[in-house]
Coordinates of C-alpha atoms in Angstrom, one line a residue:
M1 CA -11.3 -6.5 16.4
I2 CA -7.7 -5.9 15.4
G3 CA -5.8 -2.6 15.5
D4 CA -3.7 -0.9 12.9
R5 CA -0.5 -2.4 14.4
D6 CA -1.8 -5.9 13.6
R7 CA -3.0 -4.7 10.2
R8 CA 0.4 -3.3 9.5
Q9 CA 2.0 -6.7 10.0
I10 CA -0.5 -8.2 7.6
V11 CA 0.1 -5.5 5.0
R12 CA 3.9 -6.1 5.4
T13 CA 3.3 -9.8 4.6
L14 CA 1.1 -8.8 1.6
L15 CA 3.9 -6.5 0.3
A16 CA 6.5 -9.2 0.8
L17 CA 4.4 -11.7 -1.1
R18 CA 3.9 -9.2 -3.9
Q19 CA 7.7 -8.6 -4.0
A20 CA 8.4 -12.4 -4.1
R21 CA 6.0 -12.7 -7.0
C22 CA 7.8 -9.9 -8.9
D23 CA 11.2 -11.6 -8.1
E24 CA 10.1 -14.7 -9.9
F25 CA 7.9 -13.4 -12.7
P26 CA 8.3 -10.5 -15.1
H27 CA 7.0 -7.4 -13.3
E28 CA 5.1 -6.3 -16.3
L29 CA 2.6 -9.0 -15.6
F30 CA 1.7 -7.6 -12.3
D31 CA 2.0 -3.8 -12.6
E32 CA -0.5 -2.6 -10.0
F33 CA 1.1 0.7 -9.0
A34 CA -2.0 2.2 -7.6
W35 CA -2.5 -0.8 -5.3
N36 CA 1.1 -0.8 -4.3
I37 CA 0.9 2.9 -3.4
L38 CA -2.2 2.3 -1.3
L39 CA -0.6 -0.6 0.6
H40 CA 2.5 1.4 1.3
L41 CA 0.5 4.4 2.3
F42 CA -1.5 2.3 4.8
Y43 CA 1.7 0.9 6.2
A44 CA 3.0 4.4 6.6
H45 CA -0.3 5.5 8.2
A46 CA 0.0 2.7 10.7
L47 CA 3.5 4.0 11.6
N48 CA 2.3 7.6 11.6
E49 CA 4.9 8.3 9.0
A50 CA 4.6 11.1 6.4
V51 CA 5.8 10.1 2.9
S52 CA 6.7 12.1 -0.2
V53 CA 6.0 11.2 -3.8
A54 CA 9.6 10.2 -4.3
T55 CA 9.5 7.8 -1.3
I56 CA 6.2 6.2 -2.2
S57 CA 7.1 5.9 -5.9
D58 CA 10.3 4.1 -4.9
R59 CA 8.5 1.8 -2.5
A60 CA 5.8 1.1 -5.1
G61 CA 8.4 0.2 -7.7
T62 CA 7.7 3.0 -10.2
S63 CA 9.4 6.2 -11.4
E64 CA 8.6 9.4 -9.6
T65 CA 6.9 10.7 -12.8
A66 CA 4.7 7.7 -13.1
G67 CA 4.1 7.8 -9.3
R68 CA 2.8 11.4 -9.6
R69 CA 0.4 10.3 -12.3
W70 CA -0.9 7.4 -10.2
I71 CA -1.2 9.7 -7.2
E72 CA -3.2 12.2 -9.2
H73 CA -5.6 9.4 -10.1
L74 CA -5.8 8.3 -6.4
V75 CA -6.5 11.9 -5.4
M76 CA -9.3 12.2 -7.9
A77 CA -10.7 8.9 -6.6
D78 CA -10.7 10.3 -3.1
Q79 CA -8.2 7.7 -1.9
V80 CA -5.2 9.9 -1.3
E81 CA -4.7 13.5 -0.2
S82 CA -1.5 15.5 -0.4
T83 CA 0.0 18.9 0.1
L84 CA 0.5 21.1 -3.0
A85 CA 4.2 20.1 -3.2
M86 CA 3.2 16.4 -2.8
D87 CA 5.8 16.1 0.0
D88 CA 3.2 14.7 2.5
L89 CA 0.9 12.0 1.1
R90 CA -1.8 10.4 3.2
M91 CA -4.7 8.1 2.6
T92 CA -8.1 9.7 3.0
A93 CA -10.4 8.6 5.9
T94 CA -12.5 6.8 3.3
A95 CA -9.4 4.9 2.0
I96 CA -8.2 4.0 5.5
D97 CA -11.6 2.6 6.4
A98 CA -11.7 0.6 3.2
M99 CA -8.2 -0.7 3.7
R100 CA -9.0 -1.7 7.3
K101 CA -12.0 -3.7 6.1
Y102 CA -9.9 -5.3 3.4
V103 CA -7.1 -6.3 5.8
D104 CA -9.7 -7.6 8.3
R105 CA -11.1 -9.8 5.6
V106 CA -7.6 -11.0 4.7
K107 CA -7.0 -11.8 8.4
A108 CA -10.3 -13.8 8.4
L109 CA -9.0 -15.9 5.6
G110 CA -5.9 -16.8 7.7
V111 CA -3.3 -15.0 5.6
E112 CA -1.6 -13.6 8.7
Q113 CA -0.2 -17.2 9.1
L114 CA 1.9 -16.4 6.1
N115 CA 4.1 -14.1 8.2
D116 CA 6.4 -17.1 8.7
L117 CA 7.0 -17.2 4.9
A118 CA 7.7 -13.5 4.4

């Protein structure tokens, strides 16, 4: 069983791979802002870091306005919770559990070996 520290490294590799993909191909082909937001929120969770809409939107590669819309969808889907001012975004326990399972499956596939590439 791995901990969130190890999962954080795998998520960092996944984010680096996504960025590399966007560096080489038109980003319009791969707009997955909700997924980017969830990956970045899990990384922040593993660091015990609070993030705002502005911060997470920037990290996810979208405008703050679009970020707010995506976050509203994620809140309605019970994946994200936030304060009224949206200055403290966090994944729900359900989303954290799902992301842990996902990252554990990624690790089982051997993707953590890609850390040398990222």
